[in-house]
């Protein structure tokens, strides 16, 4: 039996495996251009693999280094300048909460969160240390007993001071 002449119309292998109507539906519905022969579930799953994380999650610290390892990354841990942002809070006017920033030079090897609060207290008109909370973005509120090295707070870090307020009625 001889093959038919070139004038006869026979469907190509791609026409046999995927009908033209399916090609159009894949291109429009799934925004897939050249994957007409793959099944719809494969074409739809491809974009899900390339999901980017939210921008806010990219800046958050994933894991803190151990204190000794963090200190080894610093060129001068004795003279780390840390900035503390003071809120602009008119209800705390007796404590000079006027929206400024205080720069504090600390020895990261020995300083604690409480020692930063004690220095800020002098600049804030004697605001008691127990009325202050320090917050660092990505970590949250800091505990007084923690060292700066343990929290990986080094030169150039910016902490937010938040005055503690009592709940309930006045």
mmCIF file of C-alpha atoms in Angstrom:
data_model
loop_
_atom_site.group_PDB
_atom_site.id
_atom_site.type_symbol
_atom_site.label_atom_id
_atom_site.label_comp_id
_atom_site.label_asym_id
_atom_site.label_seq_id
_atom_site.Cartn_x
_atom_site.Cartn_y
_atom_site.Cartn_z
ATOM 1 C CA UNK A 1 0.000 0.000 0.000
ATOM 2 C CA UNK A 2 1.499 3.334 -1.107
ATOM 3 C CA UNK A 3 1.317 6.583 0.855
ATOM 4 C CA UNK A 4 -1.241 9.060 -0.420
ATOM 5 C CA UNK A 5 -0.066 11.881 -2.645
ATOM 6 C CA UNK A 6 0.909 15.252 -1.186
ATOM 7 C CA UNK A 7 -2.386 16.762 -2.325
ATOM 8 C CA UNK A 8 -4.442 14.767 0.231
ATOM 9 C CA UNK A 9 -5.355 16.559 3.455
ATOM 10 C CA UNK A 10 -4.342 14.625 6.542
ATOM 11 C CA UNK A 11 -4.311 16.109 10.051
ATOM 12 C CA UNK A 12 -0.914 16.740 11.606
ATOM 13 C CA UNK A 13 -0.022 14.939 14.876
ATOM 14 C CA UNK A 14 -0.666 18.119 16.915
ATOM 15 C CA UNK A 15 -4.120 18.490 15.384
ATOM 16 C CA UNK A 16 -4.937 14.918 16.417
ATOM 17 C CA UNK A 17 -3.873 15.375 20.082
ATOM 18 C CA UNK A 18 -5.330 18.797 20.858
ATOM 19 C CA UNK A 19 -8.409 20.199 19.149
ATOM 20 C CA UNK A 20 -8.274 23.858 18.067
ATOM 21 C CA UNK A 21 -11.013 24.863 20.540
ATOM 22 C CA UNK A 22 -8.874 23.692 23.478
ATOM 23 C CA UNK A 23 -5.865 25.654 22.187
ATOM 24 C CA UNK A 24 -7.838 28.887 22.215
ATOM 25 C CA UNK A 25 -9.263 28.245 25.688
ATOM 26 C CA UNK A 26 -5.798 27.561 27.149
ATOM 27 C CA UNK A 27 -4.313 30.693 25.601
ATOM 28 C CA UNK A 28 -7.059 32.950 26.938
ATOM 29 C CA UNK A 29 -7.917 31.355 30.281
ATOM 30 C CA UNK A 30 -4.446 30.515 31.580
ATOM 31 C CA UNK A 31 -2.390 33.106 29.699
ATOM 32 C CA UNK A 32 -0.256 30.322 28.221
ATOM 33 C CA UNK A 33 0.994 30.961 24.707
ATOM 34 C CA UNK A 34 2.936 28.002 23.302
ATOM 35 C CA UNK A 35 1.849 25.086 25.491
ATOM 36 C CA UNK A 36 -1.163 23.858 23.526
ATOM 37 C CA UNK A 37 -0.304 20.147 23.752
ATOM 38 C CA UNK A 38 0.125 20.010 27.549
ATOM 39 C CA UNK A 39 -2.916 19.170 29.672
ATOM 40 C CA UNK A 40 -4.779 22.129 31.284
ATOM 41 C CA UNK A 41 -3.784 21.163 34.851
ATOM 42 C CA UNK A 42 -0.062 21.313 33.963
ATOM 43 C CA UNK A 43 -0.407 24.708 32.285
ATOM 44 C CA UNK A 44 -2.381 26.126 35.218
ATOM 45 C CA UNK A 45 0.126 24.844 37.818
ATOM 46 C CA UNK A 46 3.144 26.556 36.216
ATOM 47 C CA UNK A 47 2.382 30.132 37.385
ATOM 48 C CA UNK A 48 1.863 28.968 41.010
ATOM 49 C CA UNK A 49 5.540 27.878 41.233
ATOM 50 C CA UNK A 50 6.777 31.455 40.702
ATOM 51 C CA UNK A 51 4.947 33.168 43.574
ATOM 52 C CA UNK A 52 7.110 35.920 45.113
ATOM 53 C CA UNK A 53 7.008 36.502 48.886
ATOM 54 C CA UNK A 54 5.334 39.648 50.152
ATOM 55 C CA UNK A 55 7.714 42.646 50.303
ATOM 56 C CA UNK A 56 7.235 43.078 54.073
ATOM 57 C CA UNK A 57 8.497 39.550 54.691
ATOM 58 C CA UNK A 58 11.722 40.176 52.793
ATOM 59 C CA UNK A 59 12.899 42.739 55.362
ATOM 60 C CA UNK A 60 12.027 40.816 58.485
ATOM 61 C CA UNK A 61 14.946 38.968 60.102
ATOM 62 C CA UNK A 62 14.548 35.250 59.660
ATOM 63 C CA UNK A 63 16.966 34.146 62.377
ATOM 64 C CA UNK A 64 19.216 35.921 64.823
ATOM 65 C CA UNK A 65 22.887 35.015 64.908
ATOM 66 C CA UNK A 66 24.399 33.824 68.176
ATOM 67 C CA UNK A 67 25.847 36.778 70.133
ATOM 68 C CA UNK A 68 29.511 35.804 69.620
ATOM 69 C CA UNK A 69 29.029 35.280 65.883
ATOM 70 C CA UNK A 70 27.211 38.618 65.557
ATOM 71 C CA UNK A 71 29.992 40.445 67.423
ATOM 72 C CA UNK A 72 32.589 38.948 65.062
ATOM 73 C CA UNK A 73 30.824 40.627 62.114
ATOM 74 C CA UNK A 74 31.190 44.126 63.619
ATOM 75 C CA UNK A 75 34.258 46.249 62.894
ATOM 76 C CA UNK A 76 33.975 48.316 66.111
ATOM 77 C CA UNK A 77 31.510 46.879 68.646
ATOM 78 C CA UNK A 78 32.728 49.324 71.343
ATOM 79 C CA UNK A 79 31.380 52.438 69.590
ATOM 80 C CA UNK A 80 28.060 51.514 67.987
ATOM 81 C CA UNK A 81 25.763 54.463 67.320
ATOM 82 C CA UNK A 82 22.127 53.467 67.803
ATOM 83 C CA UNK A 83 19.221 55.790 67.065
ATOM 84 C CA UNK A 84 16.125 55.899 69.267
ATOM 85 C CA UNK A 85 13.022 57.522 67.759
ATOM 86 C CA UNK A 86 10.929 59.385 70.289
ATOM 87 C CA UNK A 87 7.207 59.663 69.466
ATOM 88 C CA UNK A 88 5.446 62.995 69.107
ATOM 89 C CA UNK A 89 2.975 62.507 71.954
ATOM 90 C CA UNK A 90 1.372 65.596 73.496
ATOM 91 C CA UNK A 91 -0.062 63.539 76.378
ATOM 92 C CA UNK A 92 3.536 62.788 77.432
ATOM 93 C CA UNK A 93 4.719 66.414 77.211
ATOM 94 C CA UNK A 94 6.245 66.340 80.702
ATOM 95 C CA UNK A 95 8.676 63.751 79.360
ATOM 96 C CA UNK A 96 9.747 65.680 76.234
ATOM 97 C CA UNK A 97 8.105 63.270 73.754
ATOM 98 C CA UNK A 98 8.444 65.714 70.883
ATOM 99 C CA UNK A 99 9.136 63.464 67.889
ATOM 100 C CA UNK A 100 12.931 63.785 67.797
ATOM 101 C CA UNK A 101 15.633 61.164 67.486
ATOM 102 C CA UNK A 102 18.289 60.463 70.110
ATOM 103 C CA UNK A 103 21.654 59.022 69.041
ATOM 104 C CA UNK A 104 23.269 56.805 71.655
ATOM 105 C CA UNK A 105 26.814 55.402 71.470
ATOM 106 C CA UNK A 106 26.958 51.989 73.131
ATOM 107 C CA UNK A 107 29.349 49.082 73.588
ATOM 108 C CA UNK A 108 27.376 46.285 71.918
ATOM 109 C CA UNK A 109 29.367 43.638 73.815
ATOM 110 C CA UNK A 110 28.070 44.699 77.249
ATOM 111 C CA UNK A 111 25.047 46.980 76.715
ATOM 112 C CA UNK A 112 21.519 45.847 77.440
ATOM 113 C CA UNK A 113 18.141 47.222 76.419
ATOM 114 C CA UNK A 114 17.766 48.652 79.931
ATOM 115 C CA UNK A 115 21.039 50.602 79.595
ATOM 116 C CA UNK A 116 19.701 52.305 76.448
ATOM 117 C CA UNK A 117 16.514 53.221 78.335
ATOM 118 C CA UNK A 118 18.576 54.709 81.197
ATOM 119 C CA UNK A 119 20.450 56.993 78.788
ATOM 120 C CA UNK A 120 17.203 58.015 77.060
ATOM 121 C CA UNK A 121 15.607 58.737 80.443
ATOM 122 C CA UNK A 122 18.045 61.607 81.032
ATOM 123 C CA UNK A 123 17.154 63.185 77.658
ATOM 124 C CA UNK A 124 13.430 62.721 78.280
ATOM 125 C CA UNK A 125 13.203 64.772 81.468
ATOM 126 C CA UNK A 126 13.510 61.853 83.856
ATOM 127 C CA UNK A 127 10.956 59.529 82.284
ATOM 128 C CA UNK A 128 11.061 56.332 84.389
ATOM 129 C CA UNK A 129 12.643 53.324 82.663
ATOM 130 C CA UNK A 130 9.649 51.175 83.590
ATOM 131 C CA UNK A 131 7.387 53.546 81.610
ATOM 132 C CA UNK A 132 9.358 52.942 78.367
ATOM 133 C CA UNK A 133 9.191 50.177 75.810
ATOM 134 C CA UNK A 134 11.708 49.839 72.985
ATOM 135 C CA UNK A 135 10.604 48.231 69.745
ATOM 136 C CA UNK A 136 12.763 47.094 66.859
ATOM 137 C CA UNK A 137 11.109 46.432 63.488
ATOM 138 C CA UNK A 138 11.012 42.770 62.606
ATOM 139 C CA UNK A 139 11.687 41.663 66.206
ATOM 140 C CA UNK A 140 9.041 43.476 68.243
ATOM 141 C CA UNK A 141 9.254 44.782 71.805
ATOM 142 C CA UNK A 142 12.602 44.227 73.511
ATOM 143 C CA UNK A 143 13.131 42.871 77.023
ATOM 144 C CA UNK A 144 15.250 44.922 79.436
ATOM 145 C CA UNK A 145 17.575 42.035 80.346
ATOM 146 C CA UNK A 146 18.539 41.146 76.752
ATOM 147 C CA UNK A 147 21.920 42.274 75.473
ATOM 148 C CA UNK A 148 22.298 44.139 72.203
ATOM 149 C CA UNK A 149 24.582 41.368 70.905
ATOM 150 C CA UNK A 150 21.937 38.709 71.632
ATOM 151 C CA UNK A 151 19.345 40.754 69.698
ATOM 152 C CA UNK A 152 21.825 41.487 66.855
ATOM 153 C CA UNK A 153 21.446 45.238 67.365
ATOM 154 C CA UNK A 154 24.515 46.969 66.017
ATOM 155 C CA UNK A 155 25.683 50.240 64.479
ATOM 156 C CA UNK A 156 22.985 52.045 62.513
ATOM 157 C CA UNK A 157 20.065 50.288 64.201
ATOM 158 C CA UNK A 158 16.956 52.388 64.809
ATOM 159 C CA UNK A 159 14.726 51.588 67.780
ATOM 160 C CA UNK A 160 11.282 53.063 68.461
ATOM 161 C CA UNK A 161 10.460 54.242 71.977
ATOM 162 C CA UNK A 162 6.854 53.658 73.006
ATOM 163 C CA UNK A 163 5.618 55.073 76.332
ATOM 164 C CA UNK A 164 3.742 52.489 78.389
ATOM 165 C CA UNK A 165 0.175 53.491 79.153
ATOM 166 C CA UNK A 166 -2.144 52.024 81.730
ATOM 167 C CA UNK A 167 -5.351 50.457 80.588
ATOM 168 C CA UNK A 168 -8.775 51.017 82.107
ATOM 169 C CA UNK A 169 -10.484 54.186 83.291
ATOM 170 C CA UNK A 170 -8.797 57.388 84.283
#
